[in-house]
Amino acid sequence: MNDDHDSGANDDVRMRRFAYRHTVAAALAWLDAQIRPPGSVLLPLRLAAGRVLTADVVSDLDVPAFDRATMDGYAVVANSTEGATAYNRLPLVVIGDSLPGRPFEGPVEAGQAVRIMTGAPLPRGCDAVLPAEWIENEASSLPSISALAAVSPGKNVGRCGEDIVRGTTLLRAGRALRPQDLGVLSSIGVGEVPVFRQPRVRLVVTGNELVPSGSRPQGYRIADANGPMLTALVERDGGVVDFPGLVSDESGPILEALQSPADVIIVSGGSSVGIEDLAPSLVAQHGELAIHGIAMRPSSPTGLGRIGERLVFLLPGNPVSCLCAYDFFAGRAIRALGGHDKAWPYRPVRGRLTRKISSPIGRLDYARVQLTDGFVEPISVGGASVLSSTTRADGFVIVPDDSEGFAAATDVDVWLYA
Ligand code: AMP
Ligand code: MG
C-alpha cells in the first residue's frame, strides 16, 4: 500500500487515504463560488413551462381592453331600470345583440336594451347588464322585454383593465413558469419569453461490475441503480441529461467522458482512493480537484472540481452515498445554473424523534427516517449500499457537524423526499 502523503506534485491520489476531509460548508463555499450567471434563451410559450424567467414581464396592454359583460343578459342604461320589480315591470325595447368578438355597433339609450353574452363588449351608452333571469319576454311583441328588477351602474360589467392594467409587472425575473403563467402571458400577446438556458449534464456511470439498467444482473454483476436515479434527479432540477451508457473503470474511457461537451459532469463510482478509483487523479491532472474527501456520512469520498468550463462532481458508487452527495452538491449546482432556487426542493416538517441519533463532532450526518403521525423513526440500517433504505424512508434528518446528535424525544426537521 502506498500511503505516501508527501509525494508533492504527484497527482495520483490513489491509495493514500484521505489525509484531510473538507467540511461540508467549505465544499459548498467552493461550489457556490463556481456558479456563473446562466445564459438566456428565447423560447416559445409552449416550451416554457417550468423554465425560469430571466427578465420581468410588464404588460403593455389592458386586459380586458374594453368593458364587457360578466353575465348573459341585457345591456342597459342602469338608470332606466330604476324602480323595476316583479310588480312594477318596466318595458325595454331590444335593439340588437352583442356577442364576444362581435359587438353591437351604435349607441343605446334609456329604455333600450341589447341582448349580450358573457365576455361580449358593452355597447356605447350602457353601464350595466340585466341578467337573463331578471327579465321576462313579452310574448306579444318580441323585441320588447320587461325588467323585473333594477340594476345599479357597473353591475355585471367587467371594466377595461380589470384583469391587468397596462404597465403592471406581471411576472418577475426568477419565476419558474407555471401553466397558468403561460395563459396570462398569452393574454397580453406574448409568444416568446426569455428563460435561463438549461445546464447540460453528462452522466459518467462507472463500474466494471455493472450491467445497464433494464438488464437482469447475473452472477457477480450488479445492475446500475445510479444511472436512472441520477437521470431523474437531474431532470427534476432542470438539467438536460446526456447518458450514452456505462463507462468501464479505465483511464482512457473515463478521461474521454470527463471531456465531453457539458456544463456539468457527474461521475458515479470510483470517486475514492482505491486502485480502481481513477477519476479523482484524472480531474487533478487535467483540471482542478478542489475538494476530495468531505466530513460527512454517507458520501465522504466525494470530489468536486473543474475541467475547463465544466463543473465536475465525483460521487461515490454506493447508491445511498450517491444520492446524498447529489443532494448536497450536484443538485444545488444544477438548480443554480438553470436559474432555479439552489435550496433543496424538499419540504421540511417538524417531528419528534422516537430514538436518539448520534454522530461524532466534526462530521455531518444524513440520517434516513420514517415519519409516522408526527413521530420520526430513524431507519437503523447504516450501510450506504442499502438503497432501499431511501425508498422506505420518508425523508432525512441532518445532524450538523458541530452536533453530537439528537436525544430521543427531541423535535427535529425532517426533509421530505419529493
Ligand atoms: P465505488 O464507489 O465505485 O467504489 O462503488 C461502491 C459500491 O457501490 C460498490 O459495491 C459498487 O458495486 C456499488 N456501485 C457502484 N456503482 C453503482 C451503480 N451505478 N449502481 C449500483 N451500485 C453501484
Ligand atoms: Mg466502482
Short mmCIF file of C-alpha atoms in Angstrom, two decimals, residues 106-413:
data_model
loop_
_atom_site.label_atom_id
_atom_site.label_comp_id
_atom_site.label_asym_id
_atom_site.label_seq_id
_atom_site.Cartn_x
_atom_site.Cartn_y
_atom_site.Cartn_z
CA GLY A 106 -74.10 52.08 -32.19
CA PRO A 107 -75.33 53.80 -29.09
CA VAL A 108 -78.03 52.63 -26.67
CA GLU A 109 -80.40 54.99 -24.94
CA ALA A 110 -82.55 54.84 -21.83
CA GLY A 111 -85.45 52.46 -22.38
CA GLN A 112 -83.47 50.33 -24.85
CA ALA A 113 -81.58 47.04 -24.31
CA VAL A 114 -79.06 44.93 -26.23
CA ARG A 115 -79.03 41.17 -25.75
CA ILE A 116 -75.47 40.38 -24.59
CA MET A 117 -73.41 37.27 -23.90
CA THR A 118 -70.71 36.86 -21.23
CA GLY A 119 -67.45 38.36 -22.49
CA ALA A 120 -69.11 40.49 -25.19
CA PRO A 121 -68.28 44.22 -25.37
CA LEU A 122 -70.68 46.51 -23.57
CA PRO A 123 -72.39 48.77 -26.16
CA ARG A 124 -71.84 52.53 -26.04
CA GLY A 125 -74.26 54.22 -23.63
CA CYS A 126 -74.81 51.12 -21.49
CA ASP A 127 -73.39 50.84 -17.98
CA ALA A 128 -74.94 47.61 -16.62
CA VAL A 129 -76.14 44.17 -17.59
CA LEU A 130 -79.55 42.93 -16.51
CA PRO A 131 -79.20 39.16 -16.01
CA ALA A 132 -81.42 36.99 -18.20
CA GLU A 133 -83.34 35.72 -15.14
CA TRP A 134 -84.37 39.29 -14.20
CA ILE A 135 -86.37 39.90 -17.35
CA GLU A 136 -89.47 38.47 -18.92
CA ASN A 137 -90.13 38.28 -22.62
CA GLU A 138 -93.35 39.87 -23.74
CA ALA A 139 -94.86 37.11 -25.86
CA SER A 140 -96.88 39.53 -27.99
CA SER A 141 -94.22 41.94 -29.18
CA LEU A 142 -90.89 40.11 -29.50
CA PRO A 143 -88.35 42.94 -29.45
CA SER A 144 -89.80 44.07 -26.16
CA ILE A 145 -88.82 42.76 -22.71
CA SER A 146 -89.78 43.67 -19.16
CA ALA A 147 -87.24 44.37 -16.42
CA LEU A 148 -88.29 42.66 -13.16
CA ALA A 149 -85.55 44.27 -11.08
CA ALA A 150 -83.31 47.31 -11.11
CA VAL A 151 -79.54 47.20 -11.74
CA SER A 152 -77.10 49.79 -10.48
CA PRO A 153 -74.41 51.30 -12.74
CA GLY A 154 -71.44 48.93 -13.21
CA LYS A 155 -73.47 45.83 -12.29
CA ASN A 156 -72.32 42.66 -14.13
CA VAL A 157 -69.75 44.64 -16.09
CA GLY A 158 -66.04 43.81 -16.23
CA ARG A 159 -64.17 47.08 -16.62
CA CYS A 160 -61.38 47.72 -19.10
CA GLY A 161 -58.10 46.81 -17.33
CA GLU A 162 -59.94 44.99 -14.56
CA ASP A 163 -57.72 41.91 -15.01
CA ILE A 164 -54.41 43.53 -15.98
CA VAL A 165 -53.65 47.26 -16.09
CA ARG A 166 -51.15 48.36 -18.71
CA GLY A 167 -47.71 48.96 -17.11
CA THR A 168 -48.16 46.30 -14.43
CA THR A 169 -45.22 43.94 -13.78
CA LEU A 170 -46.97 40.60 -14.18
CA LEU A 171 -44.10 38.18 -13.51
CA ARG A 172 -40.65 38.81 -12.12
CA ALA A 173 -37.27 37.50 -13.23
CA GLY A 174 -36.54 34.25 -11.42
CA ARG A 175 -40.11 32.97 -11.70
CA ALA A 176 -40.37 29.27 -12.58
CA LEU A 177 -43.23 29.43 -15.06
CA ARG A 178 -46.46 27.67 -14.11
CA PRO A 179 -49.05 26.61 -16.67
CA GLN A 180 -51.34 29.49 -15.69
CA ASP A 181 -48.45 31.96 -16.15
CA LEU A 182 -48.29 30.88 -19.79
CA GLY A 183 -52.01 31.63 -20.09
CA VAL A 184 -51.55 35.12 -18.68
CA LEU A 185 -48.54 35.79 -20.93
CA SER A 186 -50.55 34.71 -23.92
CA SER A 187 -53.41 37.01 -22.91
CA ILE A 188 -51.12 40.04 -23.25
CA GLY A 189 -49.95 38.94 -26.67
CA VAL A 190 -46.59 37.47 -25.62
CA GLY A 191 -45.50 34.49 -27.74
CA GLU A 192 -41.89 34.05 -26.59
CA VAL A 193 -40.22 34.50 -23.22
CA PRO A 194 -36.57 34.86 -22.16
CA VAL A 195 -35.62 31.97 -19.87
CA PHE A 196 -32.39 30.60 -18.44
CA ARG A 197 -30.61 28.02 -20.53
CA GLN A 198 -30.79 24.52 -19.02
CA PRO A 199 -27.42 23.14 -17.94
CA ARG A 200 -26.26 20.11 -19.96
CA VAL A 201 -25.31 17.33 -17.58
CA ARG A 202 -23.20 14.38 -18.70
CA LEU A 203 -23.59 11.27 -16.52
CA VAL A 204 -20.50 9.10 -16.32
CA VAL A 205 -21.59 5.93 -14.57
CA THR A 206 -18.51 3.77 -13.96
CA GLY A 207 -18.00 0.26 -12.67
CA ASN A 208 -16.78 -2.87 -14.45
CA GLU A 209 -19.22 -4.88 -12.33
CA LEU A 210 -22.27 -3.02 -13.67
CA VAL A 211 -24.81 -4.10 -16.24
CA PRO A 212 -27.06 -1.44 -17.80
CA SER A 213 -30.33 -0.52 -16.18
CA GLY A 214 -33.07 -2.74 -17.55
CA SER A 215 -30.95 -5.87 -17.74
CA ARG A 216 -31.12 -8.64 -15.19
CA PRO A 217 -28.00 -8.93 -13.01
CA GLN A 218 -26.28 -12.32 -13.40
CA GLY A 219 -23.50 -13.90 -11.35
CA TYR A 220 -21.39 -11.23 -9.67
CA ARG A 221 -22.58 -8.42 -11.88
CA ILE A 222 -24.96 -5.81 -10.46
CA ALA A 223 -27.48 -3.65 -12.25
CA ASP A 224 -26.85 0.08 -12.48
CA ALA A 225 -29.05 1.82 -9.90
CA ASN A 226 -27.38 5.23 -10.03
CA GLY A 227 -27.94 5.94 -13.74
CA PRO A 228 -31.75 6.02 -13.58
CA MET A 229 -31.73 7.72 -10.18
CA LEU A 230 -29.35 10.48 -11.28
CA THR A 231 -31.23 10.96 -14.56
CA ALA A 232 -34.44 11.62 -12.66
CA LEU A 233 -32.73 13.89 -10.12
CA VAL A 234 -31.03 15.98 -12.81
CA GLU A 235 -34.26 16.35 -14.77
CA ARG A 236 -36.13 17.27 -11.61
CA ASP A 237 -33.57 20.02 -11.03
CA GLY A 238 -33.87 21.43 -14.54
CA GLY A 239 -30.82 19.88 -16.24
CA VAL A 240 -30.68 18.16 -19.63
CA VAL A 241 -29.19 14.69 -19.25
CA ASP A 242 -26.64 13.15 -21.58
CA PHE A 243 -26.14 9.50 -20.59
CA PRO A 244 -24.80 7.49 -23.51
CA GLY A 245 -24.09 4.37 -21.43
CA LEU A 246 -21.88 2.80 -18.79
CA VAL A 247 -18.15 3.57 -18.71
CA SER A 248 -15.56 0.98 -17.72
CA ASP A 249 -13.02 1.56 -14.96
CA GLU A 250 -10.19 2.51 -17.32
CA SER A 251 -8.41 5.84 -17.65
CA GLY A 252 -8.98 6.29 -21.40
CA PRO A 253 -12.77 5.98 -21.44
CA ILE A 254 -13.15 7.94 -18.19
CA LEU A 255 -10.96 10.81 -19.43
CA GLU A 256 -12.84 10.93 -22.70
CA ALA A 257 -16.13 11.11 -20.80
CA LEU A 258 -14.77 13.81 -18.49
CA GLN A 259 -14.02 15.93 -21.55
CA SER A 260 -17.46 15.65 -23.16
CA PRO A 261 -19.27 18.83 -24.09
CA ALA A 262 -21.31 19.67 -20.98
CA ASP A 263 -21.77 22.28 -18.27
CA VAL A 264 -21.70 19.65 -15.54
CA ILE A 265 -20.10 16.21 -15.39
CA ILE A 266 -21.37 13.78 -12.78
CA VAL A 267 -19.23 10.71 -12.26
CA SER A 268 -20.78 7.83 -10.32
CA GLY A 269 -18.41 5.34 -8.73
CA GLY A 270 -14.64 5.24 -8.41
CA SER A 271 -14.51 8.54 -6.53
CA SER A 272 -12.40 7.39 -3.60
CA VAL A 273 -8.77 6.43 -3.21
CA GLY A 274 -8.81 2.72 -4.20
CA ILE A 275 -6.87 1.26 -7.13
CA GLU A 276 -9.94 1.37 -9.39
CA ASP A 277 -10.69 4.97 -8.41
CA LEU A 278 -9.30 6.70 -11.47
CA ALA A 279 -11.45 9.79 -11.83
CA PRO A 280 -10.00 11.89 -8.98
CA SER A 281 -6.46 11.68 -10.40
CA LEU A 282 -7.72 12.39 -13.92
CA VAL A 283 -9.54 15.51 -12.72
CA ALA A 284 -6.45 16.63 -10.80
CA GLN A 285 -4.22 16.08 -13.88
CA HIS A 286 -6.48 17.64 -16.49
CA GLY A 287 -8.21 20.30 -14.42
CA GLU A 288 -8.63 21.12 -10.77
CA LEU A 289 -9.67 18.72 -8.00
CA ALA A 290 -10.59 21.39 -5.45
CA ILE A 291 -12.31 19.19 -2.87
CA HIS A 292 -11.74 15.48 -2.29
CA GLY A 293 -12.96 13.84 0.89
CA ILE A 294 -15.72 15.53 2.88
CA ALA A 295 -16.50 15.18 6.59
CA MET A 296 -19.95 13.68 6.17
CA ARG A 297 -21.70 10.33 6.29
CA PRO A 298 -22.52 8.89 3.91
CA SER A 299 -20.64 10.32 0.91
CA SER A 300 -17.28 11.11 2.45
CA PRO A 301 -15.37 10.02 -0.71
CA THR A 302 -16.93 12.82 -2.77
CA GLY A 303 -14.88 15.04 -5.05
CA LEU A 304 -15.59 18.45 -6.57
CA GLY A 305 -13.58 20.10 -9.29
CA ARG A 306 -13.44 21.53 -12.78
CA ILE A 307 -12.15 20.53 -16.16
CA GLY A 308 -12.10 23.62 -18.32
CA GLU A 309 -15.52 25.22 -18.04
CA ARG A 310 -17.12 22.00 -16.79
CA LEU A 311 -18.02 21.56 -13.15
CA VAL A 312 -17.16 18.01 -12.15
CA PHE A 313 -18.80 16.01 -9.35
CA LEU A 314 -17.24 12.73 -8.30
CA LEU A 315 -19.96 10.83 -6.46
CA PRO A 316 -19.41 7.55 -4.62
CA GLY A 317 -20.90 4.48 -6.28
CA ASN A 318 -22.76 3.30 -3.22
CA PRO A 319 -26.29 4.31 -4.13
CA VAL A 320 -27.16 5.98 -0.83
CA SER A 321 -23.90 7.94 -0.87
CA CYS A 322 -24.53 8.82 -4.46
CA LEU A 323 -27.99 10.18 -3.64
CA CYS A 324 -26.76 12.10 -0.60
CA ALA A 325 -23.78 13.63 -2.44
CA TYR A 326 -26.05 14.56 -5.33
CA ASP A 327 -28.46 16.22 -2.91
CA PHE A 328 -25.73 18.20 -1.18
CA PHE A 329 -23.63 19.28 -4.13
CA ALA A 330 -24.56 18.39 -7.71
CA GLY A 331 -28.27 19.17 -7.40
CA ARG A 332 -27.54 22.54 -5.85
CA ALA A 333 -25.23 23.50 -8.74
CA ILE A 334 -27.61 22.27 -11.43
CA ARG A 335 -30.52 24.21 -9.95
CA ALA A 336 -28.39 27.36 -9.63
CA LEU A 337 -27.03 27.03 -13.19
CA GLY A 338 -30.58 26.87 -14.53
CA GLY A 339 -31.66 29.94 -12.55
CA HIS A 340 -33.67 27.95 -10.00
CA ASP A 341 -33.52 28.40 -6.24
CA LYS A 342 -30.45 26.46 -5.12
CA ALA A 343 -32.13 25.35 -1.88
CA TRP A 344 -33.43 21.77 -1.60
CA PRO A 345 -36.69 21.10 -3.36
CA TYR A 346 -37.69 19.15 -0.24
CA ARG A 347 -40.25 20.42 2.25
CA PRO A 348 -39.16 20.44 5.90
CA VAL A 349 -41.58 19.26 8.59
CA ARG A 350 -41.05 19.07 12.36
CA GLY A 351 -41.37 15.75 14.13
CA ARG A 352 -40.38 14.09 17.40
CA LEU A 353 -37.58 11.51 17.43
CA THR A 354 -38.50 8.07 18.73
CA ARG A 355 -34.83 7.14 19.28
CA LYS A 356 -31.63 9.12 19.57
CA ILE A 357 -29.43 9.83 16.56
CA SER A 358 -25.76 10.10 17.46
CA SER A 359 -22.98 11.48 15.32
CA PRO A 360 -19.40 12.49 16.17
CA ILE A 361 -18.45 16.15 16.34
CA GLY A 362 -16.74 17.18 13.13
CA ARG A 363 -18.93 15.09 10.82
CA LEU A 364 -22.28 15.90 9.25
CA ASP A 365 -24.75 13.00 9.12
CA TYR A 366 -27.59 12.38 6.69
CA ALA A 367 -29.96 10.03 8.54
CA ARG A 368 -32.86 8.44 6.68
CA VAL A 369 -36.06 8.41 8.72
CA GLN A 370 -39.66 7.37 8.59
CA LEU A 371 -42.31 9.83 9.66
CA THR A 372 -45.50 8.45 11.21
CA ASP A 373 -48.11 10.64 12.90
CA GLY A 374 -45.51 13.27 13.72
CA PHE A 375 -43.00 10.73 15.09
CA VAL A 376 -39.59 10.39 13.47
CA GLU A 377 -38.15 6.89 13.40
CA PRO A 378 -34.51 6.61 12.27
CA ILE A 379 -34.00 3.72 9.86
CA SER A 380 -31.48 1.52 11.57
CA VAL A 381 -29.57 0.12 8.57
CA GLY A 382 -26.43 2.19 8.42
CA GLY A 383 -24.94 0.90 5.19
CA ALA A 384 -24.60 3.30 2.31
CA SER A 385 -25.22 0.41 -0.07
CA VAL A 386 -28.76 -0.17 1.14
CA LEU A 387 -30.59 1.92 -1.43
CA SER A 388 -33.94 0.52 -0.36
CA SER A 389 -33.41 2.42 2.91
CA THR A 390 -34.10 5.58 0.94
CA THR A 391 -37.20 4.05 -0.56
CA ARG A 392 -38.52 3.05 2.86
CA ALA A 393 -37.59 6.46 4.24
CA ASP A 394 -39.98 9.40 4.02
CA GLY A 395 -37.08 11.79 4.25
CA PHE A 396 -33.90 12.56 6.10
CA VAL A 397 -32.63 14.43 9.14
CA ILE A 398 -29.37 16.35 9.01
CA VAL A 399 -27.09 16.29 12.04
CA PRO A 400 -24.74 19.27 11.59
CA ASP A 401 -21.03 18.72 12.07
CA ASP A 402 -20.91 20.73 15.29
CA SER A 403 -23.53 18.48 16.92
CA GLU A 404 -23.24 15.11 18.66
CA GLY A 405 -26.74 14.27 17.51
CA PHE A 406 -30.21 14.44 18.94
CA ALA A 407 -31.62 12.77 22.06
CA ALA A 408 -34.81 10.73 21.87
CA ALA A 409 -37.96 12.88 22.05
CA THR A 410 -36.19 15.91 20.51
CA ASP A 411 -38.13 17.79 17.83
CA VAL A 412 -36.17 17.79 14.58
CA ASP A 413 -36.61 18.94 10.99
#
